[in-house]
Amino acid sequence: MPVQLNHTIVAARDKQESAAFLADLLGLKPPTAFGPFAVVQLANDVSLDFMDEAAPQPRHYAFLVTEEEFDEIFGRIRRRGLDYWADPFDRHPGEINTNDGGRGVYWKDPNGHVLEIITRPYGG
């Protein structure tokens, strides 16, 4: 079997709030509980397992989506009035990018994690 990512831990001040925030914006099923984690299951059998941590260090999480999913997710970002950027350094606020012939956008979760959706993989 080839090596595949199965899950990763995401630190959050409030695991339930953060997991629900992500699942709702991405249009996924609500998080489920597994031990000390609030688990968000992605379509490719990878899960993000949110765990409470007093002072989480912001990280970056990128999600490859279809053009239709991009429109749906970006619509939810805008309806919530969330700030978004075309780049990971917040230099192009209120814009999306068209890198590699696709579309991409960045926004932040309640912990400061930088979230990204793209419709084409980098270099694609």
mmCIF file of C-alpha atoms in Angstrom:
data_model
loop_
_atom_site.group_PDB
_atom_site.id
_atom_site.type_symbol
_atom_site.label_atom_id
_atom_site.label_comp_id
_atom_site.label_asym_id
_atom_site.label_seq_id
_atom_site.Cartn_x
_atom_site.Cartn_y
_atom_site.Cartn_z
ATOM 1 C CA MET A 1 0.000 0.000 0.000
ATOM 2 C CA PRO A 2 1.366 3.464 -0.822
ATOM 3 C CA VAL A 3 1.930 5.854 2.070
ATOM 4 C CA GLN A 4 -1.122 8.043 2.693
ATOM 5 C CA LEU A 5 -1.955 10.710 5.228
ATOM 6 C CA ASN A 6 -4.685 9.386 7.553
ATOM 7 C CA HIS A 7 -5.171 12.196 10.087
ATOM 8 C CA THR A 8 -3.482 15.125 11.747
ATOM 9 C CA ILE A 9 -4.055 16.963 15.011
ATOM 10 C CA VAL A 10 -5.260 20.577 14.907
ATOM 11 C CA ALA A 11 -4.739 22.564 18.114
ATOM 12 C CA ALA A 12 -7.630 24.825 19.113
ATOM 13 C CA ARG A 13 -8.695 26.915 22.089
ATOM 14 C CA ASP A 14 -12.167 25.355 21.698
ATOM 15 C CA LYS A 15 -12.053 22.143 19.669
ATOM 16 C CA GLN A 16 -15.833 21.982 19.133
ATOM 17 C CA GLU A 17 -16.125 25.589 17.954
ATOM 18 C CA SER A 18 -13.143 25.287 15.628
ATOM 19 C CA ALA A 19 -14.135 21.921 14.166
ATOM 20 C CA ALA A 20 -17.707 23.111 13.600
ATOM 21 C CA PHE A 21 -16.419 26.339 11.980
ATOM 22 C CA LEU A 22 -14.361 24.362 9.463
ATOM 23 C CA ALA A 23 -16.970 21.695 8.761
ATOM 24 C CA ASP A 24 -19.668 24.311 8.209
ATOM 25 C CA LEU A 25 -17.579 26.465 5.868
ATOM 26 C CA LEU A 26 -16.399 23.486 3.829
ATOM 27 C CA GLY A 27 -19.910 22.015 3.662
ATOM 28 C CA LEU A 28 -18.900 18.830 5.494
ATOM 29 C CA LYS A 29 -20.725 16.710 8.042
ATOM 30 C CA PRO A 30 -20.614 18.044 11.617
ATOM 31 C CA PRO A 31 -17.614 16.923 13.670
ATOM 32 C CA THR A 32 -17.784 13.682 15.610
ATOM 33 C CA ALA A 33 -16.224 12.901 18.972
ATOM 34 C CA PHE A 34 -13.373 10.404 19.242
ATOM 35 C CA GLY A 35 -11.605 10.350 22.594
ATOM 36 C CA PRO A 36 -10.374 13.883 23.316
ATOM 37 C CA PHE A 37 -10.877 14.972 19.689
ATOM 38 C CA ALA A 38 -13.538 16.677 17.582
ATOM 39 C CA VAL A 39 -13.028 14.978 14.219
ATOM 40 C CA VAL A 40 -13.736 16.542 10.827
ATOM 41 C CA GLN A 41 -13.741 13.876 8.128
ATOM 42 C CA LEU A 42 -12.629 14.866 4.617
ATOM 43 C CA ALA A 43 -13.680 13.117 1.412
ATOM 44 C CA ASN A 44 -10.317 11.416 0.831
ATOM 45 C CA ASP A 45 -10.347 9.416 4.099
ATOM 46 C CA VAL A 46 -8.190 12.005 5.887
ATOM 47 C CA SER A 47 -9.437 13.554 9.102
ATOM 48 C CA LEU A 48 -8.541 16.688 10.992
ATOM 49 C CA ASP A 49 -8.690 15.858 14.687
ATOM 50 C CA PHE A 50 -9.196 19.025 16.735
ATOM 51 C CA MET A 51 -7.808 19.011 20.271
ATOM 52 C CA ASP A 52 -8.069 21.658 22.975
ATOM 53 C CA GLU A 53 -4.865 23.571 23.642
ATOM 54 C CA ALA A 54 -4.532 26.738 25.730
ATOM 55 C CA ALA A 55 -2.396 28.679 23.248
ATOM 56 C CA PRO A 56 -2.462 27.081 19.778
ATOM 57 C CA GLN A 57 0.221 28.138 17.316
ATOM 58 C CA PRO A 58 -1.315 29.106 13.954
ATOM 59 C CA ARG A 59 -0.690 26.653 11.128
ATOM 60 C CA HIS A 60 -1.750 26.431 7.478
ATOM 61 C CA TYR A 61 -4.305 23.973 6.099
ATOM 62 C CA ALA A 62 -5.081 23.832 2.362
ATOM 63 C CA PHE A 63 -8.011 22.036 0.742
ATOM 64 C CA LEU A 64 -8.308 21.032 -2.906
ATOM 65 C CA VAL A 65 -11.892 21.580 -4.070
ATOM 66 C CA THR A 66 -13.880 21.542 -7.308
ATOM 67 C CA GLU A 67 -14.913 24.775 -9.024
ATOM 68 C CA GLU A 68 -18.483 24.257 -7.769
ATOM 69 C CA GLU A 69 -17.282 23.625 -4.209
ATOM 70 C CA PHE A 70 -15.118 26.744 -4.408
ATOM 71 C CA ASP A 71 -18.180 28.843 -5.284
ATOM 72 C CA GLU A 72 -20.168 27.323 -2.410
ATOM 73 C CA ILE A 73 -17.387 27.717 0.176
ATOM 74 C CA PHE A 74 -16.443 31.202 -0.968
ATOM 75 C CA GLY A 75 -20.122 32.153 -0.761
ATOM 76 C CA ARG A 76 -20.227 30.997 2.873
ATOM 77 C CA ILE A 77 -17.026 32.951 3.644
ATOM 78 C CA ARG A 78 -18.571 36.112 2.190
ATOM 79 C CA ARG A 79 -21.976 35.609 3.851
ATOM 80 C CA ARG A 80 -20.237 35.321 7.230
ATOM 81 C CA GLY A 81 -18.373 38.547 6.549
ATOM 82 C CA LEU A 82 -14.995 36.862 7.043
ATOM 83 C CA ASP A 83 -11.834 38.617 5.900
ATOM 84 C CA TYR A 84 -10.089 36.825 3.033
ATOM 85 C CA TRP A 85 -6.972 37.241 0.938
ATOM 86 C CA ALA A 86 -5.504 36.118 -2.377
ATOM 87 C CA ASP A 87 -2.228 35.257 -0.637
ATOM 88 C CA PRO A 88 -1.030 33.695 2.628
ATOM 89 C CA PHE A 89 0.637 36.928 3.784
ATOM 90 C CA ASP A 90 -2.532 39.084 3.874
ATOM 91 C CA ARG A 91 -1.140 41.442 1.202
ATOM 92 C CA HIS A 92 -4.130 41.184 -1.153
ATOM 93 C CA PRO A 93 -7.247 41.547 1.013
ATOM 94 C CA GLY A 94 -10.675 41.038 -0.500
ATOM 95 C CA GLU A 95 -9.246 39.229 -3.536
ATOM 96 C CA ILE A 96 -8.927 35.654 -4.794
ATOM 97 C CA ASN A 97 -6.007 34.328 -6.845
ATOM 98 C CA THR A 98 -5.943 32.517 -10.179
ATOM 99 C CA ASN A 99 -2.692 30.623 -9.683
ATOM 100 C CA ASP A 100 -1.989 27.671 -11.986
ATOM 101 C CA GLY A 101 -5.187 28.335 -13.964
ATOM 102 C CA GLY A 102 -7.462 27.714 -10.983
ATOM 103 C CA ARG A 103 -8.808 29.799 -8.123
ATOM 104 C CA GLY A 104 -7.664 30.114 -4.538
ATOM 105 C CA VAL A 105 -8.464 32.078 -1.411
ATOM 106 C CA TYR A 106 -7.181 32.273 2.167
ATOM 107 C CA TRP A 107 -9.017 33.072 5.415
ATOM 108 C CA LYS A 108 -8.441 32.499 9.120
ATOM 109 C CA ASP A 109 -10.216 30.325 11.663
ATOM 110 C CA PRO A 110 -10.953 31.378 15.271
ATOM 111 C CA ASN A 111 -7.415 30.283 16.314
ATOM 112 C CA GLY A 112 -5.581 32.187 13.602
ATOM 113 C CA HIS A 113 -4.938 29.073 11.494
ATOM 114 C CA VAL A 114 -4.634 30.078 7.848
ATOM 115 C CA LEU A 115 -7.128 28.098 5.779
ATOM 116 C CA GLU A 116 -6.988 27.875 2.001
ATOM 117 C CA ILE A 117 -9.119 26.459 -0.767
ATOM 118 C CA ILE A 118 -7.696 25.891 -4.247
ATOM 119 C CA THR A 119 -9.202 24.412 -7.389
ATOM 120 C CA ARG A 120 -5.866 23.318 -8.871
ATOM 121 C CA PRO A 121 -2.852 21.826 -7.092
ATOM 122 C CA TYR A 122 0.247 24.011 -7.104
ATOM 123 C CA GLY A 123 2.269 23.438 -10.257
ATOM 124 C CA GLY A 124 -0.847 21.947 -11.898
#
